[in-house]
Amino acid sequence: MPAPHLDTALSGPILDLERCIIDAMPSIEHWLRNEWQKHSVPFYCSVDLRNSGFKLAPVDTNLFPGGFNNLNPEFMPLCVQAMMAAVEKICAGARSVLLIPENHTRNIFYLQNLATLQAIMRHAGIEIRIGTLLPEITTATTVSLPDGGKLTLELVQRKGDHLLVEDFDPCVVLLNNDLSTGIPPILQNLEQTVIPPLHGGWATRRKSQHFAAYDNVAQQFAGLIGIDPWLINPYFAACGKINFREKKGEDCVANTVDEILRDIREKYVQYGVKEDPFVIVKADAGTYGMGIMTVKDGAEVRALNRKQRNKMAVVKEGLQVTEVMVQEGVYTFERVNEAVAEPVIYMIDRYVVGGFYRVHTGRGIDENLNAPGMQFVPLAFEDTCLLPDREAGPGCSTNRFYAYGVIARLALLAAAQELEKSEGRIAAAVA
């Protein structure tokens, strides 16, 4: 399918940015190759992008992506090739993997994601079984899927420092569980390789740490191709000791909102943007679009009603929100069939393997789209986002998708640096 319509008259800056990226392709790819010699690439990753017509930036990076079922099936060979490279790095000769999923097994679309991951790994020559941490599943349980396939979930067992399921002792444990509620004892101190690492889960990870790493990457990249880093980088700051229900810490949030709004206004004046600036206040740990609100004035934080406070107070699995990140809001002016849309890019190892548009008919251009009612439209990634047409103009689907792939890989590089730093902090704390 072609790229969605970019519904904005402010196409000049983003087209200039795309042209800069296309023209600098050899330098960009060389720079990225060098960076991957310095850093260990995450096993897999998805990145939410927003394209405002004057800015293209990541707004979230997920180290436990759960939407492989939404990718274009035509790119299965690309996924398989990338998976081969990813597994080879982790465990030479790796032939068996135990996949640990999220616990919300009633979400049939998530289970379809697991089946897709399983298919990718099997095509890559890996024997894979799915082991659940749910205590109610005591024997192998087969679930029917919307596409007519079936998925078998098995009870995870621990023997010594190994995880296994019935008659299957894998050499690698692959997490598709973001550890929002903590690291269960059964996953601790394993002899097997665990990927992503346990410190990549939300029990220890913070979005603000990721965007601090991204800020560093964006500065380097902007210097490489000669652009203002703000065009690819949202302002942000973190606040701790928050309790929305008891109105604790809200002054920090409100003041930070106003400070970031002032910074955005200065940039909007510089680039002739007439829209009203906004920020997103979101839980600093967690996913699934919970604990998020759009704010256009710090006073709104102090004026939240009880329902809004309750909504912001907890995230997935009832986890209490005590830290938030205030992030510059990036408008999305892309539309699919008149519905607001944002691209989500998927990577295995350092390779872009596809993506999709998250679409929501009931949400606005300044709102979070990861919410009930969203839909997914697979992107037909022509030339896999890696082969732009340097003769074509910016804005054509091939070149736009290449730009998306570049920005997503910057977020992937930031995730690599973030994980290195968090591993160092944990090692220092243990010592």
Short mmCIF file of C-alpha atoms in Angstrom, two decimals:
data_model
loop_
_atom_site.label_atom_id
_atom_site.label_comp_id
_atom_site.label_asym_id
_atom_site.label_seq_id
_atom_site.Cartn_x
_atom_site.Cartn_y
_atom_site.Cartn_z
CA MET A 1 0.00 0.00 0.00
CA PRO A 2 1.22 3.57 -0.51
CA ALA A 3 2.29 5.73 2.40
CA PRO A 4 -0.68 7.39 4.12
CA HIS A 5 -1.56 10.92 3.27
CA LEU A 6 0.45 13.48 5.25
CA ASP A 7 -2.36 15.80 6.23
CA THR A 8 -0.53 19.11 6.74
CA ALA A 9 0.53 22.16 4.81
CA LEU A 10 3.72 22.29 6.86
CA SER A 11 5.46 19.74 4.66
CA GLY A 12 8.57 21.83 3.98
CA PRO A 13 10.66 20.99 7.07
CA ILE A 14 9.86 17.25 7.05
CA LEU A 15 10.56 16.99 3.32
CA ASP A 16 13.86 18.78 3.92
CA LEU A 17 14.62 16.31 6.70
CA GLU A 18 13.76 13.35 4.47
CA ARG A 19 15.98 14.76 1.72
CA CYS A 20 18.86 15.18 4.18
CA ILE A 21 18.46 11.57 5.28
CA ILE A 22 18.26 10.25 1.70
CA ASP A 23 21.27 12.25 0.55
CA ALA A 24 23.31 11.16 3.58
CA MET A 25 22.43 7.46 3.21
CA PRO A 26 26.02 6.20 2.65
CA SER A 27 27.28 8.17 5.66
CA ILE A 28 24.33 7.06 7.80
CA GLU A 29 24.75 3.36 7.03
CA HIS A 30 28.53 3.55 7.58
CA TRP A 31 28.03 5.34 10.89
CA LEU A 32 25.44 2.80 12.07
CA ARG A 33 27.70 -0.12 11.13
CA ASN A 34 30.49 1.42 13.21
CA GLU A 35 28.15 1.96 16.15
CA TRP A 36 27.11 -1.69 16.13
CA GLN A 37 30.75 -2.65 16.48
CA LYS A 38 30.79 -0.69 19.76
CA HIS A 39 27.45 -1.78 21.20
CA SER A 40 25.45 -5.00 21.57
CA VAL A 41 22.23 -4.69 19.64
CA PRO A 42 19.00 -5.66 21.48
CA PHE A 43 17.52 -8.98 20.35
CA TYR A 44 14.32 -7.38 19.08
CA CYS A 45 12.59 -4.04 19.42
CA SER A 46 9.65 -1.96 18.21
CA VAL A 47 9.56 1.83 18.01
CA ASP A 48 6.50 4.12 17.90
CA LEU A 49 7.11 7.12 15.67
CA ARG A 50 5.16 10.32 15.12
CA ASN A 51 5.32 12.35 11.90
CA SER A 52 4.02 15.88 12.41
CA GLY A 53 4.97 17.28 9.03
CA PHE A 54 7.63 19.40 10.70
CA LYS A 55 9.14 16.77 13.00
CA LEU A 56 9.75 13.00 12.88
CA ALA A 57 10.60 11.46 16.23
CA PRO A 58 10.27 8.31 18.34
CA VAL A 59 7.90 8.55 21.29
CA ASP A 60 8.24 5.04 22.72
CA THR A 61 10.63 2.09 22.41
CA ASN A 62 9.54 -1.42 23.38
CA LEU A 63 12.15 -4.09 24.13
CA PHE A 64 9.49 -6.83 24.34
CA PRO A 65 7.46 -6.19 21.17
CA GLY A 66 4.08 -7.90 21.03
CA GLY A 67 2.75 -7.19 17.55
CA PHE A 68 4.63 -9.46 15.16
CA ASN A 69 1.25 -10.73 13.96
CA ASN A 70 0.56 -7.27 12.51
CA LEU A 71 3.54 -7.32 10.16
CA ASN A 72 3.17 -7.87 6.45
CA PRO A 73 3.52 -11.66 5.94
CA GLU A 74 5.37 -11.02 2.68
CA PHE A 75 8.39 -10.08 4.77
CA MET A 76 8.62 -13.40 6.63
CA PRO A 77 11.90 -14.23 4.76
CA LEU A 78 13.43 -10.97 6.01
CA CYS A 79 12.33 -11.76 9.57
CA VAL A 80 13.81 -15.25 9.33
CA GLN A 81 17.14 -13.98 8.03
CA ALA A 82 17.34 -11.37 10.81
CA MET A 83 16.38 -14.01 13.40
CA MET A 84 19.22 -16.24 12.24
CA ALA A 85 21.67 -13.39 12.78
CA ALA A 86 20.19 -12.53 16.19
CA VAL A 87 20.28 -16.08 17.57
CA GLU A 88 23.78 -16.76 16.25
CA LYS A 89 25.13 -13.82 18.27
CA ILE A 90 23.59 -15.00 21.50
CA CYS A 91 24.51 -18.64 21.63
CA ALA A 92 26.75 -20.22 19.02
CA GLY A 93 25.00 -23.30 17.73
CA ALA A 94 21.78 -22.40 19.53
CA ARG A 95 19.06 -24.81 18.47
CA SER A 96 16.46 -24.60 21.21
CA VAL A 97 14.60 -21.63 22.71
CA LEU A 98 11.99 -21.39 25.46
CA LEU A 99 9.70 -18.39 24.91
CA ILE A 100 8.20 -16.85 28.07
CA PRO A 101 5.11 -14.76 27.18
CA GLU A 102 3.01 -12.19 28.99
CA ASN A 103 0.40 -13.53 31.36
CA HIS A 104 -2.67 -12.05 29.63
CA THR A 105 -3.40 -15.22 27.65
CA ARG A 106 -7.01 -14.16 27.06
CA ASN A 107 -5.80 -11.61 24.50
CA ILE A 108 -6.13 -13.67 21.33
CA PHE A 109 -4.24 -11.14 19.22
CA TYR A 110 -1.27 -11.33 21.56
CA LEU A 111 -1.33 -15.11 21.23
CA GLN A 112 -1.30 -14.66 17.46
CA ASN A 113 1.87 -12.60 17.98
CA LEU A 114 3.44 -15.54 19.83
CA ALA A 115 2.51 -17.89 17.01
CA THR A 116 4.15 -15.55 14.49
CA LEU A 117 7.32 -15.37 16.58
CA GLN A 118 7.30 -19.13 16.87
CA ALA A 119 6.96 -19.48 13.10
CA ILE A 120 9.84 -17.07 12.46
CA MET A 121 12.13 -19.02 14.77
CA ARG A 122 11.14 -22.40 13.35
CA HIS A 123 11.87 -21.15 9.84
CA ALA A 124 15.25 -20.04 11.18
CA GLY A 125 15.95 -23.63 12.22
CA ILE A 126 15.29 -23.13 15.93
CA GLU A 127 13.28 -25.54 18.03
CA ILE A 128 10.97 -23.41 20.16
CA ARG A 129 8.37 -24.10 22.83
CA ILE A 130 6.22 -21.62 24.75
CA GLY A 131 6.31 -21.84 28.52
CA THR A 132 3.82 -19.87 30.59
CA LEU A 133 4.25 -18.59 34.14
CA LEU A 134 0.50 -18.81 34.78
CA PRO A 135 -0.08 -21.18 37.72
CA GLU A 136 -3.50 -22.27 36.42
CA ILE A 137 -1.91 -23.90 33.38
CA THR A 138 -0.61 -27.18 34.79
CA THR A 139 -0.63 -29.26 31.60
CA ALA A 140 0.01 -28.47 27.94
CA THR A 141 -2.89 -26.28 26.75
CA THR A 142 -3.70 -25.74 23.09
CA VAL A 143 -5.45 -22.54 22.00
CA SER A 144 -7.17 -21.98 18.64
CA LEU A 145 -6.17 -18.77 16.84
CA PRO A 146 -8.11 -16.41 14.53
CA ASP A 147 -6.09 -17.46 11.48
CA GLY A 148 -7.00 -21.12 11.99
CA GLY A 149 -3.71 -22.05 13.61
CA LYS A 150 -3.09 -23.41 17.08
CA LEU A 151 -0.73 -22.47 19.89
CA THR A 152 0.39 -24.73 22.73
CA LEU A 153 1.26 -23.25 26.13
CA GLU A 154 3.20 -25.39 28.61
CA LEU A 155 3.96 -25.00 32.31
CA VAL A 156 7.48 -23.72 32.98
CA GLN A 157 9.51 -25.80 35.42
CA ARG A 158 12.82 -25.01 37.08
CA LYS A 159 15.43 -27.63 37.84
CA GLY A 160 18.53 -26.21 39.47
CA ASP A 161 19.57 -23.21 37.40
CA HIS A 162 17.67 -24.29 34.26
CA LEU A 163 14.18 -23.53 32.98
CA LEU A 164 12.45 -26.21 30.98
CA VAL A 165 9.11 -27.57 29.91
CA GLU A 166 8.16 -31.23 29.52
CA ASP A 167 11.06 -33.13 27.82
CA PHE A 168 12.59 -29.86 26.54
CA ASP A 169 15.74 -28.28 28.06
CA PRO A 170 16.55 -25.16 25.96
CA CYS A 171 19.85 -23.29 25.76
CA VAL A 172 18.15 -19.86 25.47
CA VAL A 173 15.23 -18.27 27.34
CA LEU A 174 13.51 -15.59 25.23
CA LEU A 175 11.31 -13.14 27.14
CA ASN A 176 8.25 -11.65 25.50
CA ASN A 177 7.18 -10.59 28.99
CA ASP A 178 8.10 -7.04 30.02
CA LEU A 179 8.35 -7.88 33.76
CA SER A 180 6.08 -4.99 34.77
CA THR A 181 5.33 -6.53 38.15
CA GLY A 182 8.92 -7.45 38.94
CA ILE A 183 11.35 -10.26 38.20
CA PRO A 184 9.86 -13.54 39.43
CA PRO A 185 12.29 -15.79 41.35
CA ILE A 186 11.95 -18.53 38.72
CA LEU A 187 13.77 -16.29 36.22
CA GLN A 188 16.61 -15.23 38.51
CA ASN A 189 20.16 -16.62 38.48
CA LEU A 190 19.71 -18.93 35.50
CA GLU A 191 22.65 -20.61 33.79
CA GLN A 192 20.85 -20.26 30.46
CA THR A 193 21.17 -17.11 28.38
CA VAL A 194 18.13 -14.85 29.01
CA ILE A 195 17.17 -12.34 26.31
CA PRO A 196 16.37 -9.51 26.55
CA PRO A 197 18.26 -9.21 29.85
CA LEU A 198 16.21 -9.05 33.03
CA HIS A 199 17.27 -5.43 33.61
CA GLY A 200 15.53 -4.55 30.33
CA GLY A 201 12.12 -5.14 31.95
CA TRP A 202 9.95 -2.47 33.52
CA ALA A 203 10.88 -3.67 37.01
CA THR A 204 14.10 -1.68 36.58
CA ARG A 205 13.88 0.12 33.23
CA ARG A 206 12.72 3.76 32.91
CA LYS A 207 11.57 5.58 29.78
CA SER A 208 13.45 8.69 30.85
CA GLN A 209 16.70 6.69 30.89
CA HIS A 210 16.00 5.53 27.36
CA PHE A 211 15.34 9.04 26.09
CA ALA A 212 18.46 10.32 27.83
CA ALA A 213 20.37 7.77 25.75
CA TYR A 214 18.38 8.76 22.67
CA ASP A 215 19.24 12.41 23.26
CA ASN A 216 22.92 11.50 23.01
CA VAL A 217 22.37 9.45 19.82
CA ALA A 218 20.23 12.18 18.24
CA GLN A 219 22.91 14.81 18.90
CA GLN A 220 25.54 12.66 17.19
CA PHE A 221 23.27 11.86 14.25
CA ALA A 222 22.23 15.48 13.79
CA GLY A 223 25.88 16.49 13.66
CA LEU A 224 26.53 13.74 11.09
CA ILE A 225 23.91 14.95 8.59
CA GLY A 226 23.79 18.63 9.54
CA ILE A 227 20.30 19.10 11.02
CA ASP A 228 18.75 20.58 14.15
CA PRO A 229 18.49 17.59 16.56
CA TRP A 230 15.08 18.86 17.72
CA LEU A 231 13.62 17.71 14.38
CA ILE A 232 14.11 14.09 15.48
CA ASN A 233 14.14 14.42 19.26
CA PRO A 234 11.34 15.26 21.72
CA TYR A 235 12.09 17.31 24.83
CA PHE A 236 11.52 15.42 28.09
CA ALA A 237 12.09 15.43 31.85
CA ALA A 238 11.26 13.06 34.71
CA CYS A 239 9.49 13.54 38.04
CA GLY A 240 9.56 11.12 40.98
CA LYS A 241 7.74 10.61 44.27
CA ILE A 242 4.36 10.88 42.54
CA ASN A 243 1.01 9.86 43.96
CA PHE A 244 -1.80 11.14 41.78
CA ARG A 245 -4.56 10.00 44.12
CA GLU A 246 -3.07 11.93 47.05
CA LYS A 247 -1.91 14.87 44.88
CA LYS A 248 1.72 14.28 45.87
CA GLY A 249 4.45 15.43 43.51
CA GLU A 250 2.06 17.24 41.20
CA ASP A 251 3.96 20.54 41.52
CA CYS A 252 7.00 18.93 39.92
CA VAL A 253 4.84 17.60 37.09
CA ALA A 254 2.98 20.89 36.53
CA ASN A 255 6.16 23.00 36.60
CA THR A 256 7.94 20.60 34.24
CA VAL A 257 4.99 20.71 31.86
CA ASP A 258 5.21 24.50 31.70
CA GLU A 259 9.00 24.50 31.23
CA ILE A 260 8.83 22.05 28.32
CA LEU A 261 5.93 23.95 26.75
CA ARG A 262 8.04 27.12 26.82
CA ASP A 263 10.89 25.32 25.07
CA ILE A 264 8.52 23.93 22.44
CA ARG A 265 7.00 27.36 21.78
CA GLU A 266 10.45 28.74 21.01
CA LYS A 267 11.01 26.00 18.44
CA TYR A 268 7.54 26.46 16.96
CA VAL A 269 8.31 30.16 16.43
CA GLN A 270 11.65 29.25 14.82
CA TYR A 271 9.99 26.86 12.36
CA GLY A 272 6.77 28.82 11.80
CA VAL A 273 4.54 26.17 13.36
CA LYS A 274 1.08 27.53 14.16
CA GLU A 275 -0.20 24.57 16.18
CA ASP A 276 -0.59 24.72 19.97
CA PRO A 277 2.27 22.89 21.72
CA PHE A 278 1.36 20.03 24.03
CA VAL A 279 3.11 17.48 26.22
CA ILE A 280 2.42 13.89 27.15
CA VAL A 281 2.59 12.92 30.81
CA LYS A 282 3.19 9.19 31.06
CA ALA A 283 4.26 6.61 33.62
CA ASP A 284 8.06 6.31 33.51
CA ALA A 285 7.73 2.53 33.57
CA GLY A 286 5.11 0.43 31.83
CA THR A 287 3.37 -0.06 28.55
CA TYR A 288 0.02 -0.85 26.89
CA GLY A 289 -0.87 2.81 26.64
CA MET A 290 -1.81 3.07 30.31
CA GLY A 291 -1.01 5.99 32.62
CA ILE A 292 -0.88 8.56 29.80
CA MET A 293 -2.50 11.96 29.33
CA THR A 294 -2.21 14.92 26.95
CA VAL A 295 -1.59 18.30 28.64
CA LYS A 296 -1.42 21.84 27.21
CA ASP A 297 -0.97 23.76 30.47
CA GLY A 298 0.59 22.84 33.80
CA ALA A 299 -2.59 23.97 35.55
CA GLU A 300 -4.38 20.97 34.04
CA VAL A 301 -2.26 18.66 36.19
CA ARG A 302 -3.39 20.36 39.39
CA ALA A 303 -7.01 20.37 38.24
CA LEU A 304 -7.38 16.63 37.52
CA ASN A 305 -10.66 15.17 38.75
CA ARG A 306 -10.90 11.93 40.70
CA LYS A 307 -11.51 9.78 37.63
CA GLN A 308 -8.48 11.24 35.85
CA ARG A 309 -6.29 10.79 38.93
CA ASN A 310 -7.33 7.16 39.27
CA LYS A 311 -6.57 6.57 35.60
CA MET A 312 -3.07 8.01 35.99
CA ALA A 313 -2.38 6.27 39.30
CA VAL A 314 -2.02 2.71 38.02
CA VAL A 315 -0.74 0.96 34.92
CA LYS A 316 -0.64 -2.61 33.67
CA GLU A 317 -1.47 -5.31 36.25
CA GLY A 318 -2.38 -2.67 38.85
CA LEU A 319 1.16 -1.37 39.30
CA GLN A 320 1.20 1.95 41.18
CA VAL A 321 2.67 4.95 39.34
CA THR A 322 5.31 6.72 41.44
CA GLU A 323 7.44 8.19 38.63
CA VAL A 324 6.39 9.95 35.44
CA MET A 325 8.07 11.29 32.34
CA VAL A 326 6.89 14.56 30.83
CA GLN A 327 7.57 14.35 27.10
CA GLU A 328 7.12 16.85 24.29
CA GLY A 329 4.01 15.90 22.36
CA VAL A 330 4.59 15.25 18.66
CA TYR A 331 1.54 15.71 16.49
CA THR A 332 0.73 12.97 14.01
CA PHE A 333 -0.57 14.34 10.73
CA GLU A 334 -0.65 10.98 8.98
CA ARG A 335 -4.00 9.47 8.14
CA VAL A 336 -5.24 6.11 6.90
CA ASN A 337 -8.78 6.31 5.52
CA GLU A 338 -9.30 9.59 7.42
CA ALA A 339 -8.28 7.96 10.73
CA VAL A 340 -5.30 9.30 12.71
CA ALA A 341 -2.31 7.00 12.27
CA GLU A 342 1.24 6.52 13.52
CA PRO A 343 3.93 4.15 12.24
CA VAL A 344 5.34 1.40 14.45
CA ILE A 345 8.62 -0.04 13.20
CA TYR A 346 9.84 -3.55 14.10
CA MET A 347 13.42 -4.73 14.23
CA ILE A 348 15.11 -8.06 14.89
CA ASP A 349 18.78 -7.62 15.72
CA ARG A 350 19.86 -4.47 13.80
CA TYR A 351 17.57 -5.14 10.84
CA VAL A 352 14.28 -3.40 10.12
CA VAL A 353 11.87 -6.24 9.34
CA GLY A 354 8.60 -4.39 8.83
CA GLY A 355 5.99 -2.38 10.63
CA PHE A 356 2.42 -1.24 10.63
CA TYR A 357 0.31 1.84 11.15
CA ARG A 358 -1.49 2.08 14.46
CA VAL A 359 -4.82 3.63 13.54
CA HIS A 360 -7.53 5.04 15.80
CA THR A 361 -10.77 6.57 14.53
CA GLY A 362 -11.71 7.94 17.94
CA ARG A 363 -8.49 9.74 18.84
CA GLY A 364 -7.05 13.10 17.82
CA ILE A 365 -3.73 14.17 16.34
CA ASP A 366 -2.40 15.10 19.79
CA GLU A 367 -3.54 11.96 21.63
CA ASN A 368 -2.09 8.55 22.49
CA LEU A 369 -3.28 6.01 19.88
CA ASN A 370 -2.33 2.92 21.90
CA ALA A 371 -5.81 2.66 23.40
CA PRO A 372 -8.95 0.52 23.13
CA GLY A 373 -10.46 0.82 19.65
CA MET A 374 -7.15 0.99 17.80
CA GLN A 375 -6.64 -0.98 14.60
CA PHE A 376 -3.59 -2.10 12.67
CA VAL A 377 -2.87 -1.63 8.99
CA PRO A 378 0.18 -3.55 7.72
CA LEU A 379 2.75 -1.45 5.93
CA ALA A 380 3.86 -2.80 2.58
CA PHE A 381 7.48 -1.86 3.20
CA GLU A 382 8.79 -1.57 -0.30
CA ASP A 383 12.47 -2.49 -0.47
CA THR A 384 12.40 -3.27 3.25
CA CYS A 385 12.96 0.35 4.33
CA LEU A 386 16.61 0.01 3.38
CA LEU A 387 16.62 0.95 -0.31
CA PRO A 388 15.42 4.53 -0.82
CA ASP A 389 14.95 5.91 -4.31
CA ARG A 390 17.45 8.75 -4.47
CA GLU A 391 16.00 9.88 -7.80
CA ALA A 392 12.48 10.22 -6.41
CA GLY A 393 11.34 13.18 -4.37
CA PRO A 394 10.93 13.16 -0.60
CA GLY A 395 7.50 12.08 0.53
CA CYS A 396 7.26 9.05 -1.76
CA SER A 397 6.50 5.89 0.21
CA THR A 398 9.92 4.29 -0.34
CA ASN A 399 11.79 7.33 0.93
CA ARG A 400 9.43 7.98 3.81
CA PHE A 401 9.74 4.37 4.96
CA TYR A 402 13.53 4.57 4.74
CA ALA A 403 13.46 7.69 6.94
CA TYR A 404 11.26 5.79 9.41
CA GLY A 405 13.75 2.93 9.42
CA VAL A 406 16.65 5.28 10.12
CA ILE A 407 14.94 7.03 13.06
CA ALA A 408 13.80 3.66 14.46
CA ARG A 409 17.37 2.38 14.31
CA LEU A 410 18.54 5.45 16.20
CA ALA A 411 16.10 4.48 18.96
CA LEU A 412 17.43 0.90 18.79
CA LEU A 413 20.98 2.22 19.22
CA ALA A 414 19.79 4.29 22.18
CA ALA A 415 18.24 1.15 23.69
CA ALA A 416 21.59 -0.62 23.35
CA GLN A 417 23.37 2.20 25.20
CA GLU A 418 20.60 2.34 27.79
CA LEU A 419 20.92 -1.39 28.54
CA GLU A 420 24.69 -1.10 28.88
CA LYS A 421 24.33 1.70 31.41
CA SER A 422 21.63 -0.07 33.41
CA GLU A 423 23.71 -3.26 33.52
CA GLY A 424 26.62 -1.19 34.85
CA ARG A 425 24.41 0.37 37.54
CA ILE A 426 23.17 -3.05 38.65
CA ALA A 427 26.69 -4.48 38.73
CA ALA A 428 27.89 -1.53 40.83
CA ALA A 429 24.96 -1.91 43.24
CA VAL A 430 25.66 -5.62 43.71
CA ALA A 431 29.38 -4.96 44.27
#
